[in-house]
CSV table of C-alpha atoms in Angstrom, one decimal:
chain,number,residue,atom,x,y,z
A,1,UNK,CA,100.0,103.2,60.2
A,2,UNK,CA,103.0,102.8,62.6
A,3,UNK,CA,103.2,99.1,61.6
A,4,UNK,CA,103.2,99.8,57.9
A,5,UNK,CA,106.0,102.4,58.3
A,6,UNK,CA,108.1,100.3,60.5
A,7,UNK,CA,107.8,97.4,58.1
A,8,UNK,CA,109.0,99.6,55.2
A,9,UNK,CA,111.8,101.0,57.3
A,10,UNK,CA,113.0,97.5,58.2
A,11,UNK,CA,112.9,96.3,54.6
A,12,UNK,CA,116.1,95.4,52.8
A,13,UNK,CA,115.7,91.8,51.8
A,14,UNK,CA,113.7,90.5,48.9
A,15,UNK,CA,110.6,89.8,51.0
A,16,UNK,CA,110.6,93.3,52.4
A,17,UNK,CA,111.2,94.8,49.0
A,18,UNK,CA,108.3,92.9,47.5
A,19,UNK,CA,106.0,93.9,50.3
A,20,UNK,CA,107.1,97.5,49.9
A,21,UNK,CA,106.5,97.6,46.2
A,22,UNK,CA,103.0,96.1,46.6
A,23,UNK,CA,102.3,98.5,49.5
A,24,UNK,CA,103.3,101.5,47.3
A,25,UNK,CA,101.1,100.4,44.5
A,26,UNK,CA,98.3,99.8,46.9
A,27,UNK,CA,98.8,103.2,48.5
A,28,UNK,CA,98.7,104.9,45.1
A,29,UNK,CA,95.5,103.2,44.2
A,30,UNK,CA,93.9,103.8,47.7
A,31,UNK,CA,94.9,107.5,47.7
A,32,UNK,CA,93.5,108.2,44.2
A,33,UNK,CA,90.5,106.0,44.8
A,34,UNK,CA,89.5,108.2,47.8
A,35,UNK,CA,89.5,111.2,45.5
A,36,UNK,CA,87.3,109.4,43.1
A,37,UNK,CA,84.9,108.7,46.0
A,38,UNK,CA,84.5,112.5,46.4
A,39,UNK,CA,83.2,112.8,42.9
A,40,UNK,CA,80.9,109.8,43.3
A,41,UNK,CA,79.4,111.4,46.3
A,42,UNK,CA,78.5,114.6,44.5
A,43,UNK,CA,77.2,113.4,41.1
A,44,UNK,CA,75.7,110.5,39.2
A,45,UNK,CA,77.8,108.7,36.7
A,46,UNK,CA,76.7,107.8,33.2
A,47,UNK,CA,77.5,104.2,32.4
A,48,UNK,CA,77.8,104.9,28.7
A,49,UNK,CA,80.0,108.0,28.7
A,50,UNK,CA,81.7,107.6,32.1
A,51,UNK,CA,81.3,111.4,32.4
A,52,UNK,CA,80.9,111.9,36.1
A,53,UNK,CA,80.0,115.5,36.0
A,54,UNK,CA,79.7,117.5,39.3
A,55,UNK,CA,79.6,121.2,40.1
A,56,UNK,CA,82.4,123.6,39.5
A,57,UNK,CA,83.0,124.0,43.2
A,58,UNK,CA,83.0,120.2,43.8
A,59,UNK,CA,85.5,119.7,41.1
A,60,UNK,CA,87.9,122.2,42.6
A,61,UNK,CA,87.6,120.6,46.0
A,62,UNK,CA,88.4,117.2,44.5
A,63,UNK,CA,91.5,118.6,42.7
A,64,UNK,CA,92.7,120.2,46.0
A,65,UNK,CA,92.1,116.9,47.8
A,66,UNK,CA,94.1,115.2,45.1
A,67,UNK,CA,96.9,117.6,45.6
A,68,UNK,CA,96.9,117.0,49.4
A,69,UNK,CA,96.9,113.3,48.8
A,70,UNK,CA,99.9,113.7,46.5
A,71,UNK,CA,101.8,115.5,49.2
A,72,UNK,CA,101.1,112.8,51.7
A,73,UNK,CA,102.1,110.1,49.2
A,74,UNK,CA,105.3,111.9,48.4
A,75,UNK,CA,106.2,112.2,52.1
A,76,UNK,CA,105.5,108.5,52.8
A,77,UNK,CA,107.5,107.4,49.8
A,78,UNK,CA,110.5,109.6,50.8
A,79,UNK,CA,110.6,108.8,54.5
A,80,UNK,CA,109.0,105.4,54.9
A,81,UNK,CA,109.5,103.4,51.7
A,82,UNK,CA,112.8,104.8,50.4
A,83,UNK,CA,115.0,102.3,52.4
A,84,UNK,CA,113.0,99.4,51.0
A,85,UNK,CA,112.7,100.9,47.5
A,86,UNK,CA,116.5,101.1,47.3
A,87,UNK,CA,116.6,97.3,47.0
A,88,UNK,CA,114.2,97.0,44.1
A,89,UNK,CA,115.6,95.8,40.8
A,90,UNK,CA,114.6,96.6,37.2
A,91,UNK,CA,113.2,100.1,37.7
A,92,UNK,CA,115.1,103.2,36.6
A,93,UNK,CA,114.4,105.0,39.8
A,94,UNK,CA,116.6,102.6,41.8
A,95,UNK,CA,119.1,101.5,39.1
A,96,UNK,CA,120.2,105.1,38.5
A,97,UNK,CA,120.4,105.9,42.2
A,98,UNK,CA,122.8,102.9,42.8
A,99,UNK,CA,121.4,102.0,46.2
A,100,UNK,CA,121.4,105.6,47.7
A,101,UNK,CA,118.4,106.0,50.0
A,102,UNK,CA,118.7,109.8,49.8
A,103,UNK,CA,118.6,109.7,46.0
A,104,UNK,CA,115.8,107.1,45.9
A,105,UNK,CA,113.6,109.2,48.3
A,106,UNK,CA,114.1,112.4,46.4
A,107,UNK,CA,113.5,110.8,43.0
A,108,UNK,CA,110.3,109.3,44.4
A,109,UNK,CA,109.0,112.7,45.4
A,110,UNK,CA,109.9,114.2,42.0
A,111,UNK,CA,107.9,111.4,40.3
A,112,UNK,CA,104.8,112.1,42.3
A,113,UNK,CA,105.1,115.9,41.9
A,114,UNK,CA,106.0,115.6,38.2
A,115,UNK,CA,103.2,113.2,37.3
A,116,UNK,CA,100.7,115.4,39.1
A,117,UNK,CA,102.0,118.6,37.5
A,118,UNK,CA,101.7,117.0,34.0
A,119,UNK,CA,98.2,115.9,34.9
A,120,UNK,CA,97.1,119.4,35.8
A,121,UNK,CA,98.9,121.0,32.8
A,122,UNK,CA,97.1,118.5,30.5
A,123,UNK,CA,93.8,119.5,32.1
A,124,UNK,CA,94.7,123.2,31.7
A,125,UNK,CA,95.3,122.7,28.0
A,126,UNK,CA,91.9,120.9,27.6
A,127,UNK,CA,90.2,123.7,29.5
A,128,UNK,CA,91.6,126.1,26.9
A,129,UNK,CA,89.8,124.2,24.2
A,130,UNK,CA,86.6,125.8,22.8
A,131,UNK,CA,83.2,124.2,23.2
A,132,UNK,CA,82.2,121.7,25.9
A,133,UNK,CA,85.5,119.9,25.8
A,134,UNK,CA,87.0,122.0,28.6
A,135,UNK,CA,83.9,121.7,30.8
A,136,UNK,CA,83.7,118.0,30.4
A,137,UNK,CA,87.4,117.5,31.1
A,138,UNK,CA,87.3,119.8,34.1
A,139,UNK,CA,84.2,118.5,35.8
A,140,UNK,CA,83.7,115.0,34.3
A,141,UNK,CA,85.3,111.7,33.4
A,142,UNK,CA,86.8,111.2,36.8
A,143,UNK,CA,87.2,107.4,36.4
A,144,UNK,CA,89.2,107.9,33.3
A,145,UNK,CA,91.3,110.8,34.7
A,146,UNK,CA,92.2,108.9,37.9
A,147,UNK,CA,93.0,105.7,35.9
A,148,UNK,CA,95.4,107.7,33.7
A,149,UNK,CA,96.9,109.5,36.6
A,150,UNK,CA,97.5,106.3,38.6
A,151,UNK,CA,98.9,104.5,35.6
A,152,UNK,CA,101.3,107.3,34.8
A,153,UNK,CA,102.4,107.5,38.4
A,154,UNK,CA,103.3,103.8,38.5
A,155,UNK,CA,104.8,104.0,35.0
A,156,UNK,CA,107.1,106.9,36.1
A,157,UNK,CA,109.2,104.4,38.1
A,158,UNK,CA,110.7,103.2,34.8
A,159,UNK,CA,111.4,106.7,33.4
A,160,UNK,CA,115.1,107.7,33.6
A,161,UNK,CA,116.0,110.0,36.5
A,162,UNK,CA,117.4,112.6,34.1
A,163,UNK,CA,113.9,113.6,33.1
A,164,UNK,CA,112.8,114.2,36.6
A,165,UNK,CA,116.1,116.0,37.5
A,166,UNK,CA,115.3,118.4,34.7
A,167,UNK,CA,111.8,118.8,36.2
A,168,UNK,CA,113.4,119.5,39.6
A,169,UNK,CA,115.5,122.3,38.1
A,170,UNK,CA,112.4,123.9,36.5
A,171,UNK,CA,110.5,123.4,39.7
A,172,UNK,CA,113.0,125.4,41.7
A,173,UNK,CA,112.6,128.5,39.5
A,174,UNK,CA,108.8,128.0,39.5
A,175,UNK,CA,108.7,127.7,43.2
A,176,UNK,CA,110.5,131.0,43.7
A,177,UNK,CA,107.9,132.7,41.6
A,178,UNK,CA,105.2,130.8,43.4
A,179,UNK,CA,106.3,132.1,46.9
A,180,UNK,CA,106.6,135.6,45.5
A,181,UNK,CA,103.1,135.4,44.1
A,182,UNK,CA,101.9,134.3,47.5
A,183,UNK,CA,103.4,137.5,48.9
A,184,UNK,CA,101.5,139.6,46.4
A,185,UNK,CA,98.3,137.8,47.3
A,186,UNK,CA,98.8,138.6,51.0
A,187,UNK,CA,99.4,142.3,50.4
A,188,UNK,CA,96.4,142.4,48.1
A,189,UNK,CA,94.3,140.7,50.8
A,190,UNK,CA,95.5,143.1,53.5
A,191,UNK,CA,94.5,146.2,51.4
A,192,UNK,CA,91.2,144.6,50.4
A,193,UNK,CA,90.3,143.8,54.0
A,194,UNK,CA,91.2,147.3,55.2
A,195,UNK,CA,89.3,149.0,52.3
A,196,UNK,CA,86.2,146.8,52.9
A,197,UNK,CA,86.0,147.6,56.6
A,198,UNK,CA,86.8,151.3,56.2
A,199,UNK,CA,84.0,151.5,53.7
A,200,UNK,CA,81.6,149.8,56.1
A,201,UNK,CA,82.7,152.2,58.8
A,202,UNK,CA,82.0,155.2,56.6
A,203,UNK,CA,78.5,153.9,55.9
A,204,UNK,CA,77.7,153.1,59.6
A,205,UNK,CA,76.5,155.6,62.2
A,206,UNK,CA,78.6,154.3,65.1
A,207,UNK,CA,82.2,153.3,65.6
A,208,UNK,CA,81.8,149.5,65.6
A,209,UNK,CA,83.8,148.8,62.5
A,210,UNK,CA,86.5,151.3,63.5
A,211,UNK,CA,86.7,149.6,66.9
A,212,UNK,CA,86.9,146.2,65.1
A,213,UNK,CA,89.8,147.4,63.0
A,214,UNK,CA,91.6,148.7,66.1
A,215,UNK,CA,91.0,145.5,68.1
A,216,UNK,CA,92.4,143.3,65.2
A,217,UNK,CA,95.4,145.6,64.9
A,218,UNK,CA,96.1,145.4,68.7
A,219,UNK,CA,95.7,141.6,68.6
A,220,UNK,CA,98.0,141.1,65.6
A,221,UNK,CA,100.8,143.4,66.9
A,222,UNK,CA,100.6,141.9,70.4
A,223,UNK,CA,100.9,138.4,68.9
A,224,UNK,CA,103.7,139.5,66.7
A,225,UNK,CA,105.8,141.1,69.4
A,226,UNK,CA,105.1,138.3,71.8
A,227,UNK,CA,106.2,135.7,69.2
A,228,UNK,CA,109.4,137.6,68.6
A,229,UNK,CA,110.1,137.6,72.3
A,230,UNK,CA,109.5,133.9,72.6
A,231,UNK,CA,111.7,133.1,69.6
A,232,UNK,CA,114.5,135.2,71.1
A,233,UNK,CA,114.4,133.0,74.2
A,234,UNK,CA,114.0,129.6,72.3
A,235,UNK,CA,116.1,130.0,69.2
A,236,UNK,CA,119.0,132.2,70.0
A,237,UNK,CA,122.3,131.4,71.7
A,238,UNK,CA,126.0,131.9,71.6
A,239,UNK,CA,126.3,130.1,68.2
A,240,UNK,CA,123.0,131.1,66.7
A,241,UNK,CA,123.9,134.3,64.8
A,242,UNK,CA,121.5,133.3,62.0
A,243,UNK,CA,118.5,133.2,64.4
A,244,UNK,CA,119.4,136.5,66.1
A,245,UNK,CA,119.9,138.3,62.7
A,246,UNK,CA,116.6,137.0,61.4
A,247,UNK,CA,114.6,138.1,64.5
A,248,UNK,CA,116.3,141.5,64.7
A,249,UNK,CA,115.7,142.2,61.0
A,250,UNK,CA,112.1,141.2,61.4
A,251,UNK,CA,111.6,143.5,64.4
A,252,UNK,CA,113.2,146.5,62.6
A,253,UNK,CA,111.3,145.9,59.4
A,254,UNK,CA,107.9,145.9,61.4
A,255,UNK,CA,108.8,149.2,63.0
A,256,UNK,CA,109.8,150.7,59.7
A,257,UNK,CA,106.8,149.8,57.6
A,258,UNK,CA,104.3,150.5,60.4
A,259,UNK,CA,105.8,154.0,60.7
A,260,UNK,CA,105.6,154.5,57.0
A,261,UNK,CA,102.0,153.2,56.9
A,262,UNK,CA,100.7,155.9,59.3
A,263,UNK,CA,103.0,158.7,58.1
A,264,UNK,CA,102.1,161.6,55.8
A,265,UNK,CA,104.4,160.0,53.2
A,266,UNK,CA,101.8,157.4,52.4
A,267,UNK,CA,98.3,158.9,52.9
A,268,UNK,CA,96.8,155.7,51.5
A,269,UNK,CA,98.5,153.6,54.1
A,270,UNK,CA,96.7,152.2,57.1
A,271,UNK,CA,97.4,150.3,60.3
A,272,UNK,CA,95.5,147.1,59.5
A,273,UNK,CA,97.5,146.2,56.4
A,274,UNK,CA,100.7,146.8,58.3
A,275,UNK,CA,99.5,144.6,61.2
A,276,UNK,CA,98.7,141.8,58.8
A,277,UNK,CA,102.1,142.0,57.1
A,278,UNK,CA,103.8,142.1,60.5
A,279,UNK,CA,102.1,138.9,61.6
A,280,UNK,CA,103.1,137.1,58.4
A,281,UNK,CA,106.7,138.3,58.7
A,282,UNK,CA,106.8,136.9,62.3
A,283,UNK,CA,105.4,133.6,61.1
A,284,UNK,CA,107.9,133.4,58.2
A,285,UNK,CA,110.7,134.2,60.8
A,286,UNK,CA,109.5,131.3,62.9
A,287,UNK,CA,109.3,129.0,59.9
A,288,UNK,CA,112.8,129.9,58.9
A,289,UNK,CA,114.2,129.3,62.4
A,290,UNK,CA,112.3,126.0,62.5
A,291,UNK,CA,114.2,125.0,59.4
A,292,UNK,CA,117.5,125.7,61.0
A,293,UNK,CA,119.4,122.3,60.8
A,294,UNK,CA,121.7,123.3,63.8
A,295,UNK,CA,120.2,121.4,66.8
A,296,UNK,CA,121.6,123.8,69.3
A,297,UNK,CA,119.6,126.7,67.7
A,298,UNK,CA,116.5,124.7,67.0
A,299,UNK,CA,115.0,122.9,70.0
A,300,UNK,CA,112.4,121.1,67.9
A,301,UNK,CA,114.7,119.7,65.2
A,302,UNK,CA,115.7,116.5,67.0
A,303,UNK,CA,114.4,113.5,65.0
A,304,UNK,CA,112.1,111.0,66.6
A,305,UNK,CA,112.7,107.3,67.0
A,306,UNK,CA,113.4,105.7,63.7
A,307,UNK,CA,111.2,102.6,64.3
A,308,UNK,CA,108.1,104.7,64.6
A,309,UNK,CA,106.4,102.0,66.7
A,310,UNK,CA,105.3,104.2,69.6
A,311,UNK,CA,101.8,105.6,69.7
A,312,UNK,CA,103.1,109.1,70.1
A,313,UNK,CA,105.4,108.7,67.2
A,314,UNK,CA,102.6,107.4,65.0
A,315,UNK,CA,100.5,110.4,66.1
A,316,UNK,CA,103.3,112.8,65.2
A,317,UNK,CA,103.6,111.1,61.7
A,318,UNK,CA,99.9,111.3,61.0
A,319,UNK,CA,99.7,115.0,62.2
A,320,UNK,CA,102.8,115.9,60.2
A,321,UNK,CA,101.4,114.3,57.0
A,322,UNK,CA,98.0,116.0,57.5
A,323,UNK,CA,99.4,119.4,58.2
A,324,UNK,CA,101.8,119.3,55.2
A,325,UNK,CA,99.0,118.2,52.8
A,326,UNK,CA,96.5,120.8,54.1
A,327,UNK,CA,99.0,123.6,54.2
A,328,UNK,CA,100.2,123.1,50.6
A,329,UNK,CA,96.6,122.6,49.3
A,330,UNK,CA,95.6,125.9,51.0
A,331,UNK,CA,98.4,127.8,49.3
A,332,UNK,CA,97.5,126.2,46.0
A,333,UNK,CA,93.9,127.2,46.4
A,334,UNK,CA,94.7,130.8,47.3
A,335,UNK,CA,97.0,131.1,44.2
A,336,UNK,CA,94.6,129.3,41.8
A,337,UNK,CA,91.6,131.5,42.7
A,338,UNK,CA,93.4,134.8,42.3
A,339,UNK,CA,93.1,135.4,38.6
A,340,UNK,CA,91.5,138.8,39.4
A,341,UNK,CA,95.0,140.1,40.1
A,342,UNK,CA,96.1,139.5,36.5
A,343,UNK,CA,93.6,141.6,34.7
A,344,UNK,CA,91.2,144.5,35.2
A,345,UNK,CA,87.5,143.9,35.5
A,346,UNK,CA,85.8,143.6,32.1
A,347,UNK,CA,82.7,145.5,33.2
A,348,UNK,CA,81.9,148.3,35.8
A,349,UNK,CA,81.0,147.0,39.2
A,350,UNK,CA,77.6,148.6,39.0
A,351,UNK,CA,76.6,146.7,35.8
A,352,UNK,CA,74.0,144.2,36.8
A,353,UNK,CA,72.6,143.3,33.4
A,354,UNK,CA,74.3,141.8,30.4
A,355,UNK,CA,75.3,144.3,27.7
A,356,UNK,CA,74.4,143.9,24.0
A,357,UNK,CA,76.7,144.7,21.1
A,358,UNK,CA,75.4,148.3,20.7
A,359,UNK,CA,75.9,149.0,24.4
A,360,UNK,CA,72.3,148.7,25.5
A,361,UNK,CA,71.4,146.7,28.6
A,362,UNK,CA,69.3,143.6,28.1
A,363,UNK,CA,66.0,144.0,29.8
A,364,UNK,CA,64.7,141.6,32.5
A,365,UNK,CA,61.8,140.6,30.3
A,366,UNK,CA,64.1,139.6,27.5
A,367,UNK,CA,66.3,137.6,29.9
A,368,UNK,CA,63.2,135.8,31.2
A,369,UNK,CA,62.1,135.0,27.7
A,370,UNK,CA,65.5,133.7,26.8
A,371,UNK,CA,65.6,131.6,30.0
A,372,UNK,CA,62.2,130.1,29.1
A,373,UNK,CA,63.4,129.2,25.6
A,374,UNK,CA,66.5,127.5,27.0
A,375,UNK,CA,64.3,125.5,29.5
A,376,UNK,CA,62.0,124.4,26.7
A,377,UNK,CA,65.0,123.3,24.5
A,378,UNK,CA,66.4,121.3,27.4
A,379,UNK,CA,63.1,119.6,28.0
A,380,UNK,CA,62.8,118.8,24.3
A,381,UNK,CA,66.3,117.2,24.4
A,382,UNK,CA,65.1,115.1,27.4
A,383,UNK,CA,68.1,116.2,29.5
A,384,UNK,CA,66.1,118.5,31.8
A,385,UNK,CA,69.3,120.4,32.7
A,386,UNK,CA,71.4,123.0,31.0
A,387,UNK,CA,75.1,122.3,30.8
A,388,UNK,CA,77.0,124.6,33.2
A,389,UNK,CA,79.5,126.6,31.3
A,390,UNK,CA,83.2,126.3,32.0
A,391,UNK,CA,84.6,128.9,34.5
A,392,UNK,CA,86.7,131.6,32.8
A,393,UNK,CA,89.6,130.9,35.1
A,394,UNK,CA,89.6,127.1,34.9
A,395,UNK,CA,92.8,126.9,32.8
A,396,UNK,CA,94.5,129.3,35.1
A,397,UNK,CA,93.4,127.2,38.1
A,398,UNK,CA,95.0,124.1,36.6
A,399,UNK,CA,98.2,125.9,35.8
A,400,UNK,CA,98.5,127.2,39.3
A,401,UNK,CA,97.8,123.6,40.6
A,402,UNK,CA,100.7,122.4,38.4
A,403,UNK,CA,103.0,125.1,39.9
A,404,UNK,CA,101.9,124.0,43.3
A,405,UNK,CA,103.0,120.5,42.5
A,406,UNK,CA,106.4,121.9,41.5
A,407,UNK,CA,106.5,123.8,44.8
A,408,UNK,CA,105.8,120.8,47.0
A,409,UNK,CA,108.2,118.6,45.1
A,410,UNK,CA,110.9,121.3,45.8
A,411,UNK,CA,109.8,121.8,49.4
A,412,UNK,CA,109.8,118.1,50.4
A,413,UNK,CA,113.3,117.6,49.1
A,414,UNK,CA,114.7,120.8,50.8
A,415,UNK,CA,115.1,122.5,47.4
A,416,UNK,CA,117.2,119.5,46.2
A,417,UNK,CA,119.6,119.4,49.2
A,418,UNK,CA,117.7,116.9,51.4
A,419,UNK,CA,120.1,115.2,53.8
A,420,UNK,CA,119.9,111.6,54.9
A,421,UNK,CA,120.4,112.9,58.5
A,422,UNK,CA,116.8,114.3,58.3
A,423,UNK,CA,115.0,111.0,58.2
A,424,UNK,CA,111.8,112.0,60.0
A,425,UNK,CA,108.5,113.2,58.4
A,426,UNK,CA,108.4,116.0,60.8
A,427,UNK,CA,111.7,117.2,59.4
A,428,UNK,CA,110.8,117.3,55.7
A,429,UNK,CA,111.4,121.1,55.7
A,430,UNK,CA,114.6,121.2,57.8
A,431,UNK,CA,117.7,122.5,56.0
A,432,UNK,CA,119.7,125.6,55.2
A,433,UNK,CA,118.1,125.9,51.7
A,434,UNK,CA,114.5,125.9,53.1
A,435,UNK,CA,115.6,128.4,55.9
A,436,UNK,CA,117.1,130.9,53.5
A,437,UNK,CA,114.2,130.6,51.0
A,438,UNK,CA,111.8,131.5,53.8
A,439,UNK,CA,114.0,134.4,54.8
A,440,UNK,CA,114.1,135.5,51.2
A,441,UNK,CA,110.3,135.2,51.0
A,442,UNK,CA,110.0,137.4,54.1
A,443,UNK,CA,112.3,140.1,52.8
A,444,UNK,CA,110.6,140.1,49.4
A,445,UNK,CA,107.2,140.7,51.1
A,446,UNK,CA,108.6,143.5,53.2
A,447,UNK,CA,110.2,145.2,50.1
A,448,UNK,CA,107.0,144.8,48.1
A,449,UNK,CA,104.8,146.2,50.9
A,450,UNK,CA,107.1,149.1,51.5
A,451,UNK,CA,107.1,149.8,47.8
A,452,UNK,CA,103.3,150.0,47.8
A,453,UNK,CA,103.6,152.6,50.6
A,454,UNK,CA,106.2,154.9,49.1
A,455,UNK,CA,105.7,154.5,45.3
A,456,UNK,CA,102.8,157.1,45.1
A,457,UNK,CA,105.0,159.6,46.8
A,458,UNK,CA,108.1,158.9,44.6
A,459,UNK,CA,106.0,159.0,41.4
A,460,UNK,CA,103.2,161.5,42.0
A,461,UNK,CA,102.3,161.7,38.3
A,462,UNK,CA,101.6,158.0,38.0
A,463,UNK,CA,98.2,156.4,38.6
A,464,UNK,CA,98.7,153.3,40.8
A,465,UNK,CA,95.0,152.4,40.8
A,466,UNK,CA,94.5,153.6,44.3
């Protein structure tokens, strides 16, 4: 890995440029081929139809792995291959950047993110189609899908930069909405966790669940206040007003919404949701301070050796790539599987049997008879298996995956302000734009959570579903 990166970084001549281009194309094929192997491991392919159909869960895992691979590929192209790519001739990506390494790296990231986003949006449109088209497109035809994706990604090198600059502008807006949606997911998770454990405590005879809630709250608050203390010692100084302001605001906000959560003003509030939000606010504060480009205020911002030949440097690169891919894939999965927040349940929670048109529940005997008929029909067809229906949220899943691609394209270029001074993979998220976006994300979560605490008291006549 270190040798490959060092070769790309040393490129500049025709031989290095040729090697870099072949390496990029090989990296794209290898990355996408590994995702195809995931499909092959979980299902049998039909030679006639090429419809490699797996389970719904397996398909989602494959799409998340594809997203993580895209993040890794974008990072490698920006930080390792950009110097060599700047010497290529005959491709729009380089010709329109006029030899700028910064422009070449950013445009390479936009091409990976944009191609993946278009891929997921296309799948989302197919999943919205009636019949078996959506199910086949979502869970099958992996060889065709990966061939189309890899071809489009290579072909994007000849697409004018203006198209991807427009994509970058749209991505910045979508990324802001994405991080706000992540905040809503966290708040919803905090309330759901608290409600679940409180319900279990009310059903239990002892105090084990209540003790568990208290222990988690103590642990989260202890970790939060300890983290703030450590960040005061590491990230603040005479010229670090930004760091001091972020930490002080975080501490005051935690005290404020914790007090509101246990006050009579919000009888529905609780300590556990406040502890979860407090821990996330501290993490976002740390993340914002880690993005501070001022070296005197960020002890971990100094770039490593540019040649990347040392064993420790190679390890840092590999770990940085893996963490970036997994982190963004996890955020994408949490957003893509949260369709329940967008609509109310269609049936009461206690309804265990399907409902007919006149409102009567279908009896178990009728269900068994229908199942026998379906099994007989499947046997008569010779298939032996019933086609698994498409999940109701499949189209939403692909839309959120596309938005996640926009997010990582924006994140890896520091929201369009990436500096050539940050030439290390570990610094892909260092810059004032990233720092302020994280601070804004933290403040938006704080405001939304405080609103959930005080809104019922401000509008007592409204039903907040609580």
